Coordinates of C-alpha atoms and ligand atoms in Angstrom, one line a residue:
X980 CA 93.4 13.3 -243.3
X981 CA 94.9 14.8 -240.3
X982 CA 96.9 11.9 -238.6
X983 CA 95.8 13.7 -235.5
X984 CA 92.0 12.6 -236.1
X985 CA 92.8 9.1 -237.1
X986 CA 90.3 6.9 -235.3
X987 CA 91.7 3.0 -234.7
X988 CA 89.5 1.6 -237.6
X989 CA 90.8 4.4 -239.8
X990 CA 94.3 3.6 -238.6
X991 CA 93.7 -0.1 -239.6
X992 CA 92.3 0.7 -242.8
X993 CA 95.1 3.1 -243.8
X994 CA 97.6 0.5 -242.4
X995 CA 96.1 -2.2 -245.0
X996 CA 96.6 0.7 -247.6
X997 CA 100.2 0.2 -247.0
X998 CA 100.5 -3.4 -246.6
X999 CA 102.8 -3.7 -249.6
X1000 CA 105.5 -1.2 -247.9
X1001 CA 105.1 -3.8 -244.6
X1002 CA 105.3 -6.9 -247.2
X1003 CA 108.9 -6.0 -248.1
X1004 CA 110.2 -5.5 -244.5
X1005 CA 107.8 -6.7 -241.7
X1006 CA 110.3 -5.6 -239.1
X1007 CA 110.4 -2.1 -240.6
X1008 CA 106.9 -1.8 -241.4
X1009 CA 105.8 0.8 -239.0
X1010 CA 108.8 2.9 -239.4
X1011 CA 108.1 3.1 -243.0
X1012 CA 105.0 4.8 -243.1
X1013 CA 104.3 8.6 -242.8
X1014 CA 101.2 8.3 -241.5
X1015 CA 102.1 6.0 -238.6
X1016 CA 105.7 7.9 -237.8
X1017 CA 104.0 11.1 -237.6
X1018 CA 100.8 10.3 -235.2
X1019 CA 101.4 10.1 -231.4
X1020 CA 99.3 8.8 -229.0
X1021 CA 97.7 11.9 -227.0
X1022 CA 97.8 10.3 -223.5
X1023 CA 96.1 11.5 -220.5
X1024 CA 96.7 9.6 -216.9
X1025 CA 94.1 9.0 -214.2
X1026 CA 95.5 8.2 -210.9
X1027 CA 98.9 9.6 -210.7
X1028 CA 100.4 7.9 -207.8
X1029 CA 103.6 5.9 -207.6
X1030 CA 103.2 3.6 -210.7
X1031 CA 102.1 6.3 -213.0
X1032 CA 104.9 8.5 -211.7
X1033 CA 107.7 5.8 -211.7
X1034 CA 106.7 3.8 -215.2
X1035 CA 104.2 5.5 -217.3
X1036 CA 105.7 9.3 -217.2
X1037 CA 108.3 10.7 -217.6
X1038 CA 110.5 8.0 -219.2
X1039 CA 107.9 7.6 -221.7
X1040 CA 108.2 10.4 -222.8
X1041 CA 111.6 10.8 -223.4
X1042 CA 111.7 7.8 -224.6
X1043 CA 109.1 7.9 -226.9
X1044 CA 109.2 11.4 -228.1
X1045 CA 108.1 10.8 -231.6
X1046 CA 105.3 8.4 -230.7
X1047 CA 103.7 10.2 -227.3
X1048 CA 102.4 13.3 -225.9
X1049 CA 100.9 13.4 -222.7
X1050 CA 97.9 15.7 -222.6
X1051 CA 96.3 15.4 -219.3
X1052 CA 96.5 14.3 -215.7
X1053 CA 94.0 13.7 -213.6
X1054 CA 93.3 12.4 -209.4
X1055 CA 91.2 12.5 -206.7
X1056 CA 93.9 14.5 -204.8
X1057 CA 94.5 17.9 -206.0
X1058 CA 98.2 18.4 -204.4
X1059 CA 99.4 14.8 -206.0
X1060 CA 98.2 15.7 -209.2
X1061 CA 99.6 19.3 -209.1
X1062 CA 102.9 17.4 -207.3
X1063 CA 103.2 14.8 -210.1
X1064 CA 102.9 17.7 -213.1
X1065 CA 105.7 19.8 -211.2
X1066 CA 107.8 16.7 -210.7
X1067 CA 107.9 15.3 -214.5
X1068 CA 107.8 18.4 -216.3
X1069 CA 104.5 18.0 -218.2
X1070 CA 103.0 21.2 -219.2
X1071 CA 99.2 19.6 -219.8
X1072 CA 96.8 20.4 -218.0
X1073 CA 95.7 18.8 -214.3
X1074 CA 92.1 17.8 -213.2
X1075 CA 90.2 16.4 -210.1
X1076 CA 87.1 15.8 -212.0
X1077 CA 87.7 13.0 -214.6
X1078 CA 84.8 13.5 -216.8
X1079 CA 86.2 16.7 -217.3
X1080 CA 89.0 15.7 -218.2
X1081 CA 87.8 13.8 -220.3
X1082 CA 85.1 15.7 -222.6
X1083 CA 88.0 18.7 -222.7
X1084 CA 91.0 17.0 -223.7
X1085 CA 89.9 13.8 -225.4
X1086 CA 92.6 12.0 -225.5
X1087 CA 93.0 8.6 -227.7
X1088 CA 94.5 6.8 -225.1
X1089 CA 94.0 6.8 -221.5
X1090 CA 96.7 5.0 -218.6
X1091 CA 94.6 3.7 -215.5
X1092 CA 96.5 3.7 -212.3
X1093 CA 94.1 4.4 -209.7
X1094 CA 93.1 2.0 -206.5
X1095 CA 92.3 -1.6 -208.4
X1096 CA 88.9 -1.3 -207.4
X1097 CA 88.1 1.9 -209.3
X1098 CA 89.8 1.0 -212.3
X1099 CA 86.5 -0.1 -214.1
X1100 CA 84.7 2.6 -213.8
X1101 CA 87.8 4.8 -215.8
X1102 CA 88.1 2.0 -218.2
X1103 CA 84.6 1.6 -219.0
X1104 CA 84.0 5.4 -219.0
X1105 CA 87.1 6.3 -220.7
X1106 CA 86.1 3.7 -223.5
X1107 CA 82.8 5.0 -224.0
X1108 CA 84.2 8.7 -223.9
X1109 CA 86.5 7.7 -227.3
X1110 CA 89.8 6.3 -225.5
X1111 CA 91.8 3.0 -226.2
X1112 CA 92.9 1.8 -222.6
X1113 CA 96.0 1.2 -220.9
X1114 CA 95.1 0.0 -217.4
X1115 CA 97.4 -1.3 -214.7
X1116 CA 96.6 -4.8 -213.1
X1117 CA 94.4 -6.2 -212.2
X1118 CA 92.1 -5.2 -214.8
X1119 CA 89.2 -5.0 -211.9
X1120 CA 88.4 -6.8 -208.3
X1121 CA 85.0 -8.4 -209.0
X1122 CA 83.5 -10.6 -211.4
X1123 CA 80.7 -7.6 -212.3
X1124 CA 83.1 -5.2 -213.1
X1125 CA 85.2 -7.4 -215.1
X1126 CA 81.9 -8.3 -217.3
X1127 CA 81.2 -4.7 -217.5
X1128 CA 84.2 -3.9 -218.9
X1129 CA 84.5 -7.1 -221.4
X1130 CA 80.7 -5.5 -222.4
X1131 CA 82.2 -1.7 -222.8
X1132 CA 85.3 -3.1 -224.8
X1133 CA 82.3 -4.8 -227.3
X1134 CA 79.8 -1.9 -227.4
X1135 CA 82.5 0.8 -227.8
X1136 CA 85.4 -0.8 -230.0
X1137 CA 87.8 0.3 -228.3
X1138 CA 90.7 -2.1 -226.9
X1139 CA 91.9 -2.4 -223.7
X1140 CA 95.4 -3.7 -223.0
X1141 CA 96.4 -4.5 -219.3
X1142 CA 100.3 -4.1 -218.8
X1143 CA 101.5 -7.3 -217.7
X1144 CA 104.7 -6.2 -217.3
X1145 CA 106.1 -10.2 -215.8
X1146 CA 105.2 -11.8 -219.1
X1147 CA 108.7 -10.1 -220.4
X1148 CA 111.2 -10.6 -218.0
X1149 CA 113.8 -12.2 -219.6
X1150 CA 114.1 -15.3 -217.8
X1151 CA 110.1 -16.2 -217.7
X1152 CA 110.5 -15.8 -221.5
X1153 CA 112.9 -18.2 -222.3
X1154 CA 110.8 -20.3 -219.5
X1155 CA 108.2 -19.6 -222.4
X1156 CA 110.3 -20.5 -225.2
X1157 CA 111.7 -23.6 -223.9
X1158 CA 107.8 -24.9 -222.7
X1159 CA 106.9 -24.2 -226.4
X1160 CA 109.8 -26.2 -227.9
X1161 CA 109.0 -29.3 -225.9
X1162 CA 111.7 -29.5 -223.4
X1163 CA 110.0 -31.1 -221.4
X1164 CA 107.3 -32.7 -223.5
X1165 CA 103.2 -32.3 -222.3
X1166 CA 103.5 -29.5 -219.4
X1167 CA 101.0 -31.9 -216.7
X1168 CA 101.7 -30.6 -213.6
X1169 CA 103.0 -26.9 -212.2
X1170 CA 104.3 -26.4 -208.8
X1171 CA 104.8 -22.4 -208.4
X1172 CA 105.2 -20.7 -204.7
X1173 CA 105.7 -17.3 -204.5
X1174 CA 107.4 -15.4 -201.1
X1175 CA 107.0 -11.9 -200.7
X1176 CA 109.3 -10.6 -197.7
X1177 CA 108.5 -8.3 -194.7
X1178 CA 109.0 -5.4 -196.5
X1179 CA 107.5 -5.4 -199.6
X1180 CA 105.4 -8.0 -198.1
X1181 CA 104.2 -6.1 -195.5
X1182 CA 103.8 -3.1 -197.5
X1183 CA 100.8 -4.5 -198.7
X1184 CA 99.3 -4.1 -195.2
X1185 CA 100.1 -0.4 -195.2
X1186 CA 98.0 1.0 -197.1
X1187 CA 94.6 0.3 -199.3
X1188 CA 95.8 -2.8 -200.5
X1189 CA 94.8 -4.3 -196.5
X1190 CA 91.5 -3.7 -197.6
X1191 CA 89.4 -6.4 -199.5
X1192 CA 87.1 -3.5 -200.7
X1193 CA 89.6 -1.7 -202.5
X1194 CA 92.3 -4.6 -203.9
X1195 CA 90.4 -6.7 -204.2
X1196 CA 93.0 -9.3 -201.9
X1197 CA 96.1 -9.9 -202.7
X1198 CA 94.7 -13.2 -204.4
X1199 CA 93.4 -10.3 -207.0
X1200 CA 95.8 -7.7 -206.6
X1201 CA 99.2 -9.1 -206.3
X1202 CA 99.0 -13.0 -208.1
X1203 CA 97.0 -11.8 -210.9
X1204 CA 100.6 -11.0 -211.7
X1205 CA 101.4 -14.6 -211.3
X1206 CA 98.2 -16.4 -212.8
X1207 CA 98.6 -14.2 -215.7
X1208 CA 101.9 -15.6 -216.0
X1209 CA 100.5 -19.3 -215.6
X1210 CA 97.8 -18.7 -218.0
X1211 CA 100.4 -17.7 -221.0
X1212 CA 102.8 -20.1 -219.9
X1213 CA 100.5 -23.2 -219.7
X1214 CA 98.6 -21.7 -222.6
X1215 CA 95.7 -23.0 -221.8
X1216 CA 92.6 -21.0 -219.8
X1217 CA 92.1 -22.2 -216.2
X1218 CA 88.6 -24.2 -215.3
X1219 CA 88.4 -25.0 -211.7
X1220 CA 89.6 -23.3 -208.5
X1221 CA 89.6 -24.4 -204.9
X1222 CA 91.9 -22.4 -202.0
X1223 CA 92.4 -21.4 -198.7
X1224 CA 93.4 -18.6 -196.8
X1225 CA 93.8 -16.8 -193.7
X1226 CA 95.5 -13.9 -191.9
X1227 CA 97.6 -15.4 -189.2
X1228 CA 100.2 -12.5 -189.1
X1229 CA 99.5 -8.8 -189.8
X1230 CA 96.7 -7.2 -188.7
X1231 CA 94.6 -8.2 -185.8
X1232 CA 97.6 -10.8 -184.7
X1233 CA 99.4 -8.7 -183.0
X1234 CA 99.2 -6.8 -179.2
X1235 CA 100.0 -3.3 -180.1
X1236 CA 99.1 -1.2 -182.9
X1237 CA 98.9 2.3 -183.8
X1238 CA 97.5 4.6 -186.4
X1239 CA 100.7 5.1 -189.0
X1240 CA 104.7 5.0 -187.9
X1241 CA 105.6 8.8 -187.5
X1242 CA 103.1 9.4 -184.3
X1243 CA 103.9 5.3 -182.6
X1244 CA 104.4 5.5 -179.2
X1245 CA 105.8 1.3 -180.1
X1246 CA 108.5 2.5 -182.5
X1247 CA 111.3 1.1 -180.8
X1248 CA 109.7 -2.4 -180.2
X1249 CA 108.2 -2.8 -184.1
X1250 CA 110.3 -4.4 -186.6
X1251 CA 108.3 -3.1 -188.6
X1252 CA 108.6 0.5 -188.1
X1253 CA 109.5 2.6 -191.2
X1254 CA 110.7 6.4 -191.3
X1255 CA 109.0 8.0 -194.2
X1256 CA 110.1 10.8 -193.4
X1257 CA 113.5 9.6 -195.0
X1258 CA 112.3 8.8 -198.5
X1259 CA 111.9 12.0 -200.1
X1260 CA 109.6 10.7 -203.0
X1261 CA 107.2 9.6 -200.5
X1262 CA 107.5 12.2 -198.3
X1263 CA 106.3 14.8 -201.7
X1264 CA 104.6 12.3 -203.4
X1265 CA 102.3 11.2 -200.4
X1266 CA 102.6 12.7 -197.2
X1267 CA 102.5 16.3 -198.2
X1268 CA 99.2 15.6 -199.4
X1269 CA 97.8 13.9 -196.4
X1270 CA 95.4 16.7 -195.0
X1271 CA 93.8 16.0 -198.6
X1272 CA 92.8 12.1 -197.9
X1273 CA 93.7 11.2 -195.4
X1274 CA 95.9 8.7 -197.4
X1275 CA 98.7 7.4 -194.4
X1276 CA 102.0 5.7 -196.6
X1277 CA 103.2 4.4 -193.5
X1278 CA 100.3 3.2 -192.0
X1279 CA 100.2 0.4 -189.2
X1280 CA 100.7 -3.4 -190.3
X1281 CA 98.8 -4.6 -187.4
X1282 CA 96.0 -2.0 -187.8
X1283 CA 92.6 -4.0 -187.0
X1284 CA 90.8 -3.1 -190.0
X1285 CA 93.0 -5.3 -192.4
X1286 CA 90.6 -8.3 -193.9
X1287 CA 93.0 -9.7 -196.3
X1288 CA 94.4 -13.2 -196.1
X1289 CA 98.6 -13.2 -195.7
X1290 CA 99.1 -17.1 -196.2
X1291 CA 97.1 -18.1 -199.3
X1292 CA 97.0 -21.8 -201.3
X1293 CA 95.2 -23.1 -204.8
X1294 CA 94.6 -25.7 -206.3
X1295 CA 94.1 -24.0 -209.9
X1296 CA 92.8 -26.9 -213.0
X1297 CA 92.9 -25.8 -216.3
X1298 CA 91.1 -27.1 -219.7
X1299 CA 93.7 -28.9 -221.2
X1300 CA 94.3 -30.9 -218.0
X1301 CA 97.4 -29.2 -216.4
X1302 CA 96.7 -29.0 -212.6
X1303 CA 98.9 -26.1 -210.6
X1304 CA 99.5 -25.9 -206.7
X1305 CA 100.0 -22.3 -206.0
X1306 CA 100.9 -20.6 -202.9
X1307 CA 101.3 -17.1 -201.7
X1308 CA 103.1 -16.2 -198.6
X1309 CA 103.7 -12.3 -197.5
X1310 CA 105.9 -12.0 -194.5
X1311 CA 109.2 -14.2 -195.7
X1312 CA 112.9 -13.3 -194.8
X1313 CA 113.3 -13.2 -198.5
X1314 CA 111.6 -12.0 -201.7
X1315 CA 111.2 -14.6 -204.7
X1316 CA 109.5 -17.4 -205.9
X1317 CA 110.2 -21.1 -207.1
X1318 CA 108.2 -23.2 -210.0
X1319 CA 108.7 -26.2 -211.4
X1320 CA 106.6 -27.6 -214.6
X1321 CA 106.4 -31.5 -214.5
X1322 CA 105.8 -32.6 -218.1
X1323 CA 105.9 -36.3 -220.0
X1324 CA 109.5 -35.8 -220.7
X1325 CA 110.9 -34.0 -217.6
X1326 CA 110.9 -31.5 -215.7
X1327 CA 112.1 -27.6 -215.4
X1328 CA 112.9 -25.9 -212.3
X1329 CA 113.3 -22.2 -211.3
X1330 CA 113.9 -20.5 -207.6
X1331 CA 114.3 -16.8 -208.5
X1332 CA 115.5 -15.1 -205.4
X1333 CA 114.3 -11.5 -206.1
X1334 CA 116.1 -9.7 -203.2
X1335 CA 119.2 -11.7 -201.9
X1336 CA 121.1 -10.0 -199.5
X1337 CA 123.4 -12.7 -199.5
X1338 CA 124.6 -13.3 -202.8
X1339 CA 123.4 -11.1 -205.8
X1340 CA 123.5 -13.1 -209.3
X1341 CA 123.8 -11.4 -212.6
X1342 CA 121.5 -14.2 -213.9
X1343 CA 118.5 -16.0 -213.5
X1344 CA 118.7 -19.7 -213.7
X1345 CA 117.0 -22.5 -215.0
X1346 CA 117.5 -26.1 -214.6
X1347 CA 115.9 -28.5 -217.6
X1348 CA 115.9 -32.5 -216.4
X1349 CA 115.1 -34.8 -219.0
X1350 CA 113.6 -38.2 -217.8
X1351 CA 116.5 -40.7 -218.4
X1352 CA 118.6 -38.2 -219.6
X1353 CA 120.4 -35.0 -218.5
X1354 CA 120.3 -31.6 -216.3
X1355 CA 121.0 -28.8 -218.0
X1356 CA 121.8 -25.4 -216.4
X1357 CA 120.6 -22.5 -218.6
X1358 CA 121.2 -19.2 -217.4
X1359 CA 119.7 -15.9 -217.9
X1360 CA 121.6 -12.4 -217.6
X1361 CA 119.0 -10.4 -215.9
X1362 CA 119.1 -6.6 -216.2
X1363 CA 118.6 -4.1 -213.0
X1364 CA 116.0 -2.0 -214.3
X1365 CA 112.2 -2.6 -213.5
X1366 CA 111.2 -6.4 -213.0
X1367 CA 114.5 -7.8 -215.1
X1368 CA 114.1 -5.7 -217.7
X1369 CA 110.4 -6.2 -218.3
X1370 CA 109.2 -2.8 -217.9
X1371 CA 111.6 -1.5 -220.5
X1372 CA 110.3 -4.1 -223.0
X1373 CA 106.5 -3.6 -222.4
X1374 CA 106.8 -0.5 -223.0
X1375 CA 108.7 -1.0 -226.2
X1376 CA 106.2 -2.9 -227.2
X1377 CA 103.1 -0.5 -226.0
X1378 CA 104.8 2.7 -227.6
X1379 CA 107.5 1.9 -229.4
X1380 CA 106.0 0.7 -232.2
X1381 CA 107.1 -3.1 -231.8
X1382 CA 104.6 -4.8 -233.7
X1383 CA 105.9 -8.4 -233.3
X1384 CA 104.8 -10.6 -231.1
X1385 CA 106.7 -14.1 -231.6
X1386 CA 106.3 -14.8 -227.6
X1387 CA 102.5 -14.0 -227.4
X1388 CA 103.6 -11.6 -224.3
X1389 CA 100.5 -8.8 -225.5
X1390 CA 97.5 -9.4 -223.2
X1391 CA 94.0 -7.9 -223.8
X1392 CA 90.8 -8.1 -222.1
X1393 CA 90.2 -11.4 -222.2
X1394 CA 93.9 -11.8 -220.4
X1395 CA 93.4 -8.9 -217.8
X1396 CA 89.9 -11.0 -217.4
X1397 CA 91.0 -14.7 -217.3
X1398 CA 94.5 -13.6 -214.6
X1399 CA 91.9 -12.2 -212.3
X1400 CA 89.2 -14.0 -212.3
X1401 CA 91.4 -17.3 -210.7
X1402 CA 91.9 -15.0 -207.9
X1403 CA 88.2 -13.8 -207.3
X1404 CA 87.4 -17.9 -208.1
X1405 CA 90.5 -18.4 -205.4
X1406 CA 88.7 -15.3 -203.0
X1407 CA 85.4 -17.1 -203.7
X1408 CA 86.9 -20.5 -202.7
X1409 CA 88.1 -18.9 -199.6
X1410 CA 85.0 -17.9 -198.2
X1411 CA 83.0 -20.8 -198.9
X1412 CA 85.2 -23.9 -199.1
X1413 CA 83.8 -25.1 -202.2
X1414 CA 85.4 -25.1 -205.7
X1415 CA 84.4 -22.4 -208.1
X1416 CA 84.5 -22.9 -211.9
X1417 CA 85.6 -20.0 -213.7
X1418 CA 83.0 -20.4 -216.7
X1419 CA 80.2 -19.1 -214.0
X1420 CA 81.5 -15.8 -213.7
X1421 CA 81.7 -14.4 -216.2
X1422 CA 80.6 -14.4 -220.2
X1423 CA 84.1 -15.8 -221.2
X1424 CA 84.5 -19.5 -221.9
X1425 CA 87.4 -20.8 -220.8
X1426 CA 89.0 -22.8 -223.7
X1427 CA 92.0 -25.6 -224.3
X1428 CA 93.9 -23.3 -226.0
X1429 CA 94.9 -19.7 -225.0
X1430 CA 93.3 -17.5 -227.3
X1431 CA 96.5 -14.7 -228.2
X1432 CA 95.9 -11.2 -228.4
X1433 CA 97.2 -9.0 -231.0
X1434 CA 99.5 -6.3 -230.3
Ligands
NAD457 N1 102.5 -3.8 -212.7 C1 103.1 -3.6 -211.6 O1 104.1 -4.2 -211.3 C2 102.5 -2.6 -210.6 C3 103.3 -2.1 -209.6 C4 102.8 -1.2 -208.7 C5 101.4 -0.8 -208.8 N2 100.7 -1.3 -209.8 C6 99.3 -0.9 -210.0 O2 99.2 0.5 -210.3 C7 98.0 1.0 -209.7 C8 98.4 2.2 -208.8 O3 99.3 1.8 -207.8 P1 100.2 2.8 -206.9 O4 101.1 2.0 -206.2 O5 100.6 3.9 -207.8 O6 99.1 3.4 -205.9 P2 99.0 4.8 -205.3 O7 98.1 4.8 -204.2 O8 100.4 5.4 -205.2 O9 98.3 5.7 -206.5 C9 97.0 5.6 -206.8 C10 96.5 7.0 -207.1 O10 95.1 6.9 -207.6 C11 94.5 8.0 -207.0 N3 93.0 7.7 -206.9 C12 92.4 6.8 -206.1 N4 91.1 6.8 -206.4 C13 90.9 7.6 -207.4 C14 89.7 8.1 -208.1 N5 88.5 7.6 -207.8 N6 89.9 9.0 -209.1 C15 91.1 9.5 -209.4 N7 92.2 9.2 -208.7 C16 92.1 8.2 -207.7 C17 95.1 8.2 -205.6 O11 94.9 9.5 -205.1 C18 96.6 8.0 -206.0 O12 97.2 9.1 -206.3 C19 97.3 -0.1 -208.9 O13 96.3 -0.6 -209.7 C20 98.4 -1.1 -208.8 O14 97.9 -2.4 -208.7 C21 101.2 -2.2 -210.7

């Protein structure tokens, strides 16, 4: 059998065939076997922006070399795609026309990193054209696309894995681990607040992400990050959600406005103005390819057109009784977030400050109170590289052949599905002020216990 044309069923099948080399050394398993060690995963990339450029390219590759070959690239804008090729080396071939792309190269897997609300229609497609799926969250905006792809996953059998890249920081996994050993006893109660500052804050009303239609709001496209992380850490799926929301800063809130920052005639009255022209990876990556798109980097935070909310609050219930008050707030001096779990025993608390230009910790700290009983300070050495450190292990874990799971940090469909469907329940709440039960959106039945995807 050519380990190029192994097929997932064949590769499980083979894999039993060597269950008694993965019986003597678990850990080892994958290493161990020819077959495995000498198939890589034939990658192609739709949507080769900043994320695919900055985490699913070039350090992939040299850090997978044995494991990964990237054979095609494709987006909507021909100069970012040819950009992107010349800028990490790869010698496969580019496309505008996915399809294409598709039916020539047929990869096994494909990486989604378009706009949020287009990745469906890759995922679904790219299933149905023979690929295993590696999409970027969210998984999708709307409640219909999200049930179209938990139907494609079925009819095709192929397996979609959303990169939740926040489950392995190292701090939320010890949060994880001491949850799970009962520091606290019964988790009941979660408060969790998240602050996103005025710049990466407002960089959210730059650009597409201002735009319900395409992000779906940041209640889909920036805390599916965070009820992702709620749904692994309570372990339980969510029920019930009732919010609020409203956009009382950017946008329309403001008396001048302009197109984008290079051309304002305000420039010197804006605090938030930003030179692009200064950041030379934004400057190739996007603006030379402008008079393709139209696509602005630096477009206007108060432009009128923004119909996202910027101050956001839930009330999120979940089956096994656990009730969360979550917040979102996007134009903070500071960047972080602070949650505290109140359970029969005690209580843990965390205030991450992400961006601290005060004082800049080499750890992240958590604080365990036991009723009648002590405070303990447990701290966390947190690495610089992508989100603590989390990048580097999802990726270990994606390509690296790390087959363990003893966290339950994988996520499938059914995670990518349950993270974003509080936030279209939350979106839904928003615009009608009643609470939305997430068993009406889609086919998936919410149950006591996290069901835990295998890796
Ligand atoms: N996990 C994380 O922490 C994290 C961080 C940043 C971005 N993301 C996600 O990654 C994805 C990409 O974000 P980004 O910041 O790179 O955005 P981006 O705008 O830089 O890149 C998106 C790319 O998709 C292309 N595109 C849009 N529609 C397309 C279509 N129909 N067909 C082909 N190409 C199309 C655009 O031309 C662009 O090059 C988003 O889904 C975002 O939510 C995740």
């Amino acid at each position: 059998m050519n380990p190029k044309n192994v097929s997932r069923r064949d590769f499980i099948a083979a894999s039993g065939a060597i269950a008694g080399a993965m019986l003597v050394n678990p850990l080892n398993a994958v290493s161990t076997s020819p077959l495995i060690a000498d198939k890589k995963k034939r990658i192609a990339i739709v949507g080769t922006g900043s994320r695919a450029k900055g985490m699913w390219s070039s350090e992939v590759l040299q850090a997978y070399p044995d494991k990964v070959e990237f054979v095609g690239l494709c987006d909507i804008n021909p100069g970012r795609v040819e950009y992107f090729k010349k800028s990490t080396g790869f010698t496969c071939p580019t496309f505008t026309d996915f399809e294409k792309m598709m039916k020539e190269i047929k990869p096994d897997t494909l990486i989604v990193t378009t706009v949020d609300a287009t990745h469906h229609e890759f995922i679904v497609r790219g299933m149905e054209l023979g690929a295993d799926i590696i999409t970027e969250k969210p998984m999708t905006t709307d409640e219909q696309k999200c049930q179209a792809i938990l139907d494609a996953e079925k009819r095709t059998g192929k397996k979609v894995t959303v990169t939740f890249n926040y489950r392995y920081s190292p701090h939320r996994a010890k949060m994880y681990e001491l949850l799970r050993s009962g520091a606290i006893g019964d988790i009941t109660s979660v408060d969790f607040h998240w602050y996103l500052d005025t710049s990466h804050g407002a960089d959210y009303f730059r650009r597409w992400h201002r735009l319900k239609e395409k992000g779906g709001s940041l209640w889909v496209h920036k805390a599916t990050h965070h009820f992702d992380l709620l749904n692994w850490w309570i372990e339980s799926d969510p029920a019930e959600v009732f919010a609020t929301g409203t956009l009382d800063f950017y946008g329309k809130n403001h008396s001048f406005r302009h197109t984008h920052c290079r051309p304002c005639p305000h420039k010197e009255n804006c605090n938030f103005y930003t030179d692009i022209t200064k950041n030379k990876n934004y400057m190739e990556l996007y603006v030379a390819h402008e008079k393709h798109d139209g696509y602005l980097r630096d477009g206007c935070v108060w432009k009128e057109d923004i119909n996202i909310y910027d101050k956001m609050a839930a009330t999120i219930k979940y089956q096994n009784g656990v009730q969360v008050s979550y917040s979102l707030t996007t134009y903070s001096p500071y960047e972080g977030y602070r949650i505290a779990f109140n359970g029969t025993k005690g209580r843990m608390d965390v205030w991450i400050e992400e961006s601290n230009p005060i004082e800049d910790k080499p750890y992240d700290e958590i604080v365990l109170n036991k009723n009648f009983g002590t405070r303990e300070f447990i701290r966390v050495p947190h690495s610089k590289s992508g989100h603590g450190g989390g990048d580097k292990l999802l990726k270990d874990k994606i390509f690296g052949g790390v087959t363990e799971d003893p966290l339950n940090q994988a996520a499938n469909v059914r995670d990518g599905a349950l993270s974003i469907l509080i936030g279209i329940a939350a979106r839904k709440s928003c615009e009608t002020g009643q609470p939305v039960k997430i068993s009406d959106l889609t086919s998936i039945k919410p149950g006591v216990k996290r069901q835990f995807a295998t890796s």
